[in-house]
Amino acid sequence: MSEPAPPTAAPRAGRGSGAFTIEGTDGAARAGTLELGRGRVRTPSFMPVGTLGTVKALSSRDLEGVGAEIILGNAYHLYLRPGLEVLETAGGLHRFMSWPHPILTDSGGFQVFSLARISQVDDDGVTFRSHIDGSLHRITPERSIEIQTVIGSDIQMAFDECPPGEADRERARAAVERSLAWLDRCRRRHDELAADAAAGRGPGLLFPIFQGGSYEDLRLESLARTLEGGPWPGIAIGGLSVGESKGVTRRILETCEPHLPRELPRYLMGVGYPDDLLEAVGRGVDMFDCVAPTRNGRNGTAFTEEGQVNVRGARFARDERPLDPGCDCECCREYSRAYVRHLLVCGEILGLKLLSVHNIRFLIRLTSRARAAILRGDFESWAGGWLARYRSGGSRSEGGSPC
Amino acid sequence: MSEPAPPTAAPRAGRGSGAFTIEGTDGAARAGTLELGRGRVRTPSFMPVGTLGTVKALSSRDLEGVGAEIILGNAYHLYLRPGLEVLETAGGLHRFMSWPHPILTDSGGFQVFSLARISQVDDDGVTFRSHIDGSLHRITPERSIEIQTVIGSDIQMAFDECPPGEADRERARAAVERSLAWLDRCRRRHDELAADAAAGRGPGLLFPIFQGGSYEDLRLESLARTLEGGPWPGIAIGGLSVGESKGVTRRILETCEPHLPRELPRYLMGVGYPDDLLEAVGRGVDMFDCVAPTRNGRNGTAFTEEGQVNVRGARFARDERPLDPGCDCECCREYSRAYVRHLLVCGEILGLKLLSVHNIRFLIRLTSRARAAILRGDFESWAGGWLARYRSGGSRSEGGSPC
């Protein structure tokens, strides 16, 4: 297995410089800033997921209010609805959803494999039927880059094959090979579009994704061969948080961390429960996304310093305290637990929004506090204390696929 | 039939002075200000309906953003959920829902008769089963005043019997008699609570409601006998917008208007489609409430200057204009028709909120513009032009019960 090559040139052209500066480290944990044309992203960073051009239940102004610096859009979903013609007419997703700050898009690969009815996967791409109306579509690596360029995201993700967490070695190996071959095609198409767009804005930065399932040797090989295809402006760890145990997630992160170029922002896809996020920051990860805060919010579950809480519980019926006394979100500033519980029990839309706002703010505050702890050289002890408190009252079971 | 007695004393004590000042008139239309302890209400005024302690899909800050000066709460719904114990613990509805501005509550009568399964109606009160869980409850006029006092509303409504719009003369007559008897009991209980609460805040102002169905003579008799029981700080026209034709609504308003004391704010319950509201302003009404803006918003229908529009329509798929170019609401300031349509087609919560915000703002702006027209002595011509334009593209059929 070859040692990962260090980046030898500036990141590929894209929106913004893509410059990533590390301002402090503490053990493997890092505090940095990623400069994008539409704004800076301070890391560790949690990216709320705006599947269909809206982070569910929040407006773009709500997103600014919770301190989001970058959000995620799903190429697969946006390609199906509203579709590329609508996004092209609007001048891209930023204008469409009134969000002038950075956007990262996934490539569509994960959703095609998890949501669509696959008709055919071959070395060239994937033919699938829409989960909405059964219509037939085909996405190739080149097409994914074109779709993300119409969306206009600041960071594009390579089109990869992401096997489930329990995939056997043969399947994991095949996904590594296919993802590497597709990455090469993504990069070429991305280069072409960047060259074509010399006059205007080109495609966003392109982040590769490495795979390898739960197999250390495959992980390191996938990482090394991915880096050989670079230089890249960042790198994503794919195929985790897809059903494997948390022990496996941590082991893989620990195995890969020493081999990840220090200079690149590292994005762990699909992770975003508070404790998982903090564990991964301690293992050198900079960027995160997950639907957990919004999906849990809509189910009536709040993140708090003492773990997850089902806000529908009768014990909150006359509880006049804010959900989380230390939180500065709209929900905690303005309303009591009793009120939020009442809204949830009655199925009121405002309840879904307030809990979604709170949970996203909770994660963004958590990344800010982790960042501050890293910068003062105190991350390990701070995170240890935080996790012990959080887990003392937590109700979520271990394992499973949270996102 | 006796001529209505003029008010002979200050309105009964309640929260705020209850002083109503008329600043201008134009024909029957009036521009006034109602001073309440928690804020002033400029009339004509549209009150968004917060059935369960939330105007559906809007936060209290959203309500301030759309310019609401007073909102309505439903005693029946709040009595069932969250219940009086919760509201008492919270210190009333204002604190519970983080809305420090005026609130008017209906008495529960209308909902008991329209939503609950009635077990027994007698001269003393109503026994009914909850539409939520079938539990058995009893509301009397006294109990309604007590419930509204726990809620802490700034304006309470008398507990009345509201027959359907097609009620025959006998039924309308019976409702007039019962409502008058109940009004007397409401007033006594209200006086007792006001006396008890000398040290603290007493119950809100009490507005009587007159009935009489579609029968002019019954209307005038109900009005005169209601006023005899006064003085009152305001008066409500009940039993309209409950299934009768629009022609009947207008005729009854025109019949009653000369007999309504000029000094009192006049509240037409359950009216709030834009054209109906403007027609009633022209017939001397000052205050309105209706679920139309939020219910229509959640159904994908927007109020615009050219009538109601179904925003789901395919013609909006690539329409980059704001929903209503003259509107200053969050929806119209920030988003395109194409985006709002996309949200609605995908069932996104944000779409429901944005249309609800727009529709409420539309009605509040309409009352502001009506007020300005009255003050400059131009109401009739302005309203005529506005209605012609609105109806030129409108899609709502005439008649029926809008709220």
Short mmCIF file of N, CA and C in Angstrom, two decimals, chain A residues 52-54 56-62 78 81-82 85-86 89-90 95-98 298 317-318 320 330 334-336 338-339 342-343 345-346 348-350 352-353, chain B residues 52-54 56-62 78 81-82 85-86 89-90 95-98 298 317-318 320 330 334-336 338-339 342-343 345-346 348-350 352-353:
data_model
loop_
_atom_site.label_atom_id
_atom_site.label_comp_id
_atom_site.label_asym_id
_atom_site.label_seq_id
_atom_site.Cartn_x
_atom_site.Cartn_y
_atom_site.Cartn_z
N LEU A 52 -34.49 19.16 -0.30
CA LEU A 52 -35.25 19.61 -1.48
C LEU A 52 -35.20 21.13 -1.62
N GLY A 53 -34.05 21.72 -1.27
CA GLY A 53 -33.97 23.17 -1.37
C GLY A 53 -34.59 23.86 -0.18
N THR A 54 -34.78 23.12 0.90
CA THR A 54 -35.24 23.70 2.17
C THR A 54 -34.81 22.75 3.28
N LYS A 56 -35.76 21.20 6.30
CA LYS A 56 -37.18 21.01 6.60
C LYS A 56 -37.66 21.84 7.79
N ALA A 57 -38.69 22.64 7.54
CA ALA A 57 -39.39 23.49 8.51
C ALA A 57 -38.70 24.82 8.77
N LEU A 58 -37.49 25.04 8.22
CA LEU A 58 -36.79 26.30 8.45
C LEU A 58 -36.76 27.13 7.18
N SER A 59 -36.86 28.45 7.35
CA SER A 59 -36.62 29.36 6.24
C SER A 59 -35.12 29.67 6.17
N SER A 60 -34.72 30.30 5.10
CA SER A 60 -33.31 30.67 4.98
C SER A 60 -32.90 31.65 6.07
N ARG A 61 -33.83 32.50 6.47
CA ARG A 61 -33.52 33.44 7.55
C ARG A 61 -33.40 32.69 8.88
N ASP A 62 -34.24 31.66 9.07
CA ASP A 62 -34.09 30.82 10.26
C ASP A 62 -32.71 30.18 10.29
N LEU A 78 -32.98 17.11 -5.88
CA LEU A 78 -33.17 18.36 -6.62
C LEU A 78 -33.27 18.11 -8.12
N ARG A 81 -36.94 16.97 -8.33
CA ARG A 81 -37.83 18.07 -7.97
C ARG A 81 -37.04 19.19 -7.36
N PRO A 82 -37.04 20.40 -7.84
CA PRO A 82 -37.88 20.92 -8.92
C PRO A 82 -37.38 20.56 -10.31
N GLU A 85 -34.35 22.31 -15.08
CA GLU A 85 -34.84 23.48 -15.83
C GLU A 85 -35.25 24.59 -14.87
N VAL A 86 -35.94 24.23 -13.82
CA VAL A 86 -36.38 25.23 -12.84
C VAL A 86 -35.17 25.87 -12.16
N THR A 89 -33.45 28.24 -14.56
CA THR A 89 -34.20 29.50 -14.69
C THR A 89 -33.95 30.40 -13.49
N ALA A 90 -33.88 29.79 -12.31
CA ALA A 90 -33.69 30.58 -11.08
C ALA A 90 -32.26 31.09 -10.95
N ARG A 95 -30.03 31.21 -5.32
CA ARG A 95 -31.07 32.21 -5.59
C ARG A 95 -32.45 31.59 -5.40
N PHE A 96 -32.61 30.34 -5.82
CA PHE A 96 -33.92 29.68 -5.72
C PHE A 96 -34.41 29.69 -4.27
N MET A 97 -33.52 29.36 -3.34
CA MET A 97 -33.95 29.24 -1.95
C MET A 97 -33.55 30.44 -1.10
N SER A 98 -33.04 31.50 -1.75
CA SER A 98 -32.71 32.73 -1.03
C SER A 98 -31.67 32.49 0.06
N ARG A 298 -38.87 16.72 14.13
CA ARG A 298 -40.23 16.48 13.66
C ARG A 298 -40.89 15.31 14.39
N ALA A 317 -45.68 18.73 30.87
CA ALA A 317 -46.96 19.43 30.64
C ALA A 317 -47.03 20.78 31.34
N ARG A 318 -46.41 20.88 32.53
CA ARG A 318 -46.46 22.16 33.24
C ARG A 318 -45.05 22.66 33.55
N GLU A 320 -42.27 25.01 33.07
CA GLU A 320 -42.14 26.37 32.54
C GLU A 320 -40.72 26.71 32.09
N GLU A 330 -34.29 30.28 19.09
CA GLU A 330 -35.62 30.87 19.19
C GLU A 330 -36.52 30.06 20.13
N GLU A 334 -37.70 31.85 23.65
CA GLU A 334 -39.07 32.38 23.64
C GLU A 334 -40.09 31.50 24.35
N TYR A 335 -39.87 30.20 24.38
CA TYR A 335 -40.97 29.30 24.77
C TYR A 335 -40.55 28.33 25.87
N SER A 336 -41.57 27.83 26.55
CA SER A 336 -41.35 26.86 27.63
C SER A 336 -41.48 25.43 27.09
N ALA A 338 -43.44 23.36 28.41
CA ALA A 338 -44.89 23.10 28.42
C ALA A 338 -45.52 23.52 27.09
N TYR A 339 -45.09 24.67 26.58
CA TYR A 339 -45.68 25.15 25.32
C TYR A 339 -45.26 24.26 24.15
N HIS A 342 -47.11 21.06 24.27
CA HIS A 342 -48.50 21.27 23.82
C HIS A 342 -48.57 21.30 22.29
N LEU A 343 -47.66 22.05 21.66
CA LEU A 343 -47.67 22.12 20.19
C LEU A 343 -47.48 20.74 19.58
N VAL A 345 -48.06 17.74 20.95
CA VAL A 345 -49.20 16.87 21.24
C VAL A 345 -50.35 17.20 20.29
N CYS A 346 -50.49 18.48 19.97
CA CYS A 346 -51.59 18.89 19.08
C CYS A 346 -51.20 18.80 17.60
N GLU A 348 -49.12 20.67 15.97
CA GLU A 348 -49.01 22.01 15.38
C GLU A 348 -47.66 22.17 14.65
N ILE A 349 -47.72 22.79 13.48
CA ILE A 349 -46.53 22.97 12.64
C ILE A 349 -45.43 23.72 13.40
N LEU A 350 -45.83 24.70 14.20
CA LEU A 350 -44.82 25.49 14.90
C LEU A 350 -43.95 24.61 15.80
N LEU A 352 -42.97 21.54 15.23
CA LEU A 352 -41.97 20.87 14.38
C LEU A 352 -40.84 21.82 14.06
N LYS A 353 -41.21 23.07 13.78
CA LYS A 353 -40.18 24.05 13.45
C LYS A 353 -39.31 24.36 14.67
N LEU B 52 -55.22 27.05 18.98
CA LEU B 52 -54.67 26.25 20.07
C LEU B 52 -53.45 26.93 20.69
N GLY B 53 -53.47 28.26 20.74
CA GLY B 53 -52.32 28.95 21.30
C GLY B 53 -51.21 29.11 20.28
N THR B 54 -51.53 28.96 19.01
CA THR B 54 -50.59 29.22 17.92
C THR B 54 -51.40 29.50 16.67
N LYS B 56 -51.67 28.95 13.20
CA LYS B 56 -51.06 27.78 12.60
C LYS B 56 -49.89 28.11 11.67
N ALA B 57 -48.74 27.53 11.96
CA ALA B 57 -47.49 27.62 11.19
C ALA B 57 -46.68 28.87 11.50
N LEU B 58 -47.22 29.80 12.28
CA LEU B 58 -46.48 31.04 12.59
C LEU B 58 -46.02 31.05 14.05
N SER B 59 -44.84 31.59 14.27
CA SER B 59 -44.39 31.86 15.63
C SER B 59 -44.91 33.22 16.06
N SER B 60 -44.79 33.52 17.33
CA SER B 60 -45.23 34.83 17.82
C SER B 60 -44.41 35.94 17.18
N ARG B 61 -43.14 35.67 16.90
CA ARG B 61 -42.33 36.69 16.23
C ARG B 61 -42.79 36.86 14.78
N ASP B 62 -43.18 35.77 14.13
CA ASP B 62 -43.76 35.89 12.79
C ASP B 62 -44.99 36.77 12.81
N LEU B 78 -58.71 25.67 23.81
CA LEU B 78 -57.70 25.84 24.86
C LEU B 78 -58.12 25.18 26.17
N ARG B 81 -57.24 21.54 25.34
CA ARG B 81 -55.79 21.38 25.19
C ARG B 81 -55.15 22.74 25.11
N PRO B 82 -54.22 23.13 25.94
CA PRO B 82 -53.55 22.32 26.96
C PRO B 82 -54.35 22.14 28.23
N GLU B 85 -55.29 24.00 33.78
CA GLU B 85 -54.19 23.88 34.75
C GLU B 85 -52.88 24.33 34.14
N VAL B 86 -52.65 23.91 32.90
CA VAL B 86 -51.40 24.29 32.22
C VAL B 86 -51.36 25.79 32.00
N THR B 89 -50.70 27.56 35.28
CA THR B 89 -49.28 27.45 35.65
C THR B 89 -48.43 28.44 34.86
N ALA B 90 -48.77 28.57 33.60
CA ALA B 90 -47.99 29.47 32.73
C ALA B 90 -48.27 30.94 33.02
N ARG B 95 -48.30 34.62 28.21
CA ARG B 95 -46.97 34.11 28.56
C ARG B 95 -46.74 32.74 27.94
N PHE B 96 -47.78 31.92 27.93
CA PHE B 96 -47.65 30.56 27.40
C PHE B 96 -47.14 30.60 25.96
N MET B 97 -47.72 31.48 25.14
CA MET B 97 -47.35 31.51 23.72
C MET B 97 -46.40 32.65 23.38
N SER B 98 -45.89 33.33 24.39
CA SER B 98 -44.89 34.38 24.17
C SER B 98 -45.43 35.49 23.26
N ARG B 298 -52.43 26.77 3.94
CA ARG B 298 -52.00 25.38 4.05
C ARG B 298 -52.52 24.53 2.89
N ALA B 317 -44.24 27.14 -12.27
CA ALA B 317 -43.04 26.32 -12.07
C ALA B 317 -41.75 27.09 -12.32
N ARG B 318 -41.76 28.00 -13.29
CA ARG B 318 -40.52 28.75 -13.55
C ARG B 318 -40.77 30.25 -13.45
N GLU B 320 -40.32 33.49 -11.77
CA GLU B 320 -39.33 34.04 -10.83
C GLU B 320 -39.86 35.25 -10.06
N GLU B 330 -42.52 38.21 4.35
CA GLU B 330 -41.32 37.39 4.19
C GLU B 330 -41.38 36.58 2.90
N GLU B 334 -38.63 37.47 -0.04
CA GLU B 334 -37.49 36.57 -0.12
C GLU B 334 -37.56 35.53 -1.22
N TYR B 335 -38.76 35.15 -1.63
CA TYR B 335 -38.89 33.94 -2.44
C TYR B 335 -39.71 34.19 -3.71
N SER B 336 -39.49 33.33 -4.70
CA SER B 336 -40.22 33.41 -5.96
C SER B 336 -41.44 32.49 -5.92
N ALA B 338 -41.95 30.33 -8.15
CA ALA B 338 -41.41 29.00 -8.49
C ALA B 338 -40.98 28.25 -7.24
N TYR B 339 -40.33 28.97 -6.33
CA TYR B 339 -39.84 28.31 -5.11
C TYR B 339 -41.01 27.89 -4.22
N HIS B 342 -42.74 24.95 -5.65
CA HIS B 342 -41.93 23.74 -5.42
C HIS B 342 -42.13 23.21 -4.00
N LEU B 343 -42.09 24.10 -3.02
CA LEU B 343 -42.29 23.67 -1.62
C LEU B 343 -43.65 23.02 -1.43
N VAL B 345 -45.63 21.64 -3.75
CA VAL B 345 -45.72 20.37 -4.49
C VAL B 345 -45.03 19.26 -3.71
N CYS B 346 -43.93 19.60 -3.04
CA CYS B 346 -43.18 18.60 -2.28
C CYS B 346 -43.72 18.42 -0.87
N GLU B 348 -43.51 20.50 1.61
CA GLU B 348 -42.56 21.02 2.60
C GLU B 348 -43.24 21.98 3.57
N ILE B 349 -42.92 21.85 4.83
CA ILE B 349 -43.52 22.67 5.89
C ILE B 349 -43.32 24.16 5.63
N LEU B 350 -42.15 24.51 5.12
CA LEU B 350 -41.88 25.94 4.87
C LEU B 350 -42.91 26.55 3.92
N LEU B 352 -46.09 25.82 3.68
CA LEU B 352 -47.31 26.10 4.43
C LEU B 352 -47.14 27.37 5.24
N LYS B 353 -45.97 27.53 5.82
CA LYS B 353 -45.73 28.73 6.62
C LYS B 353 -45.70 29.97 5.74
#
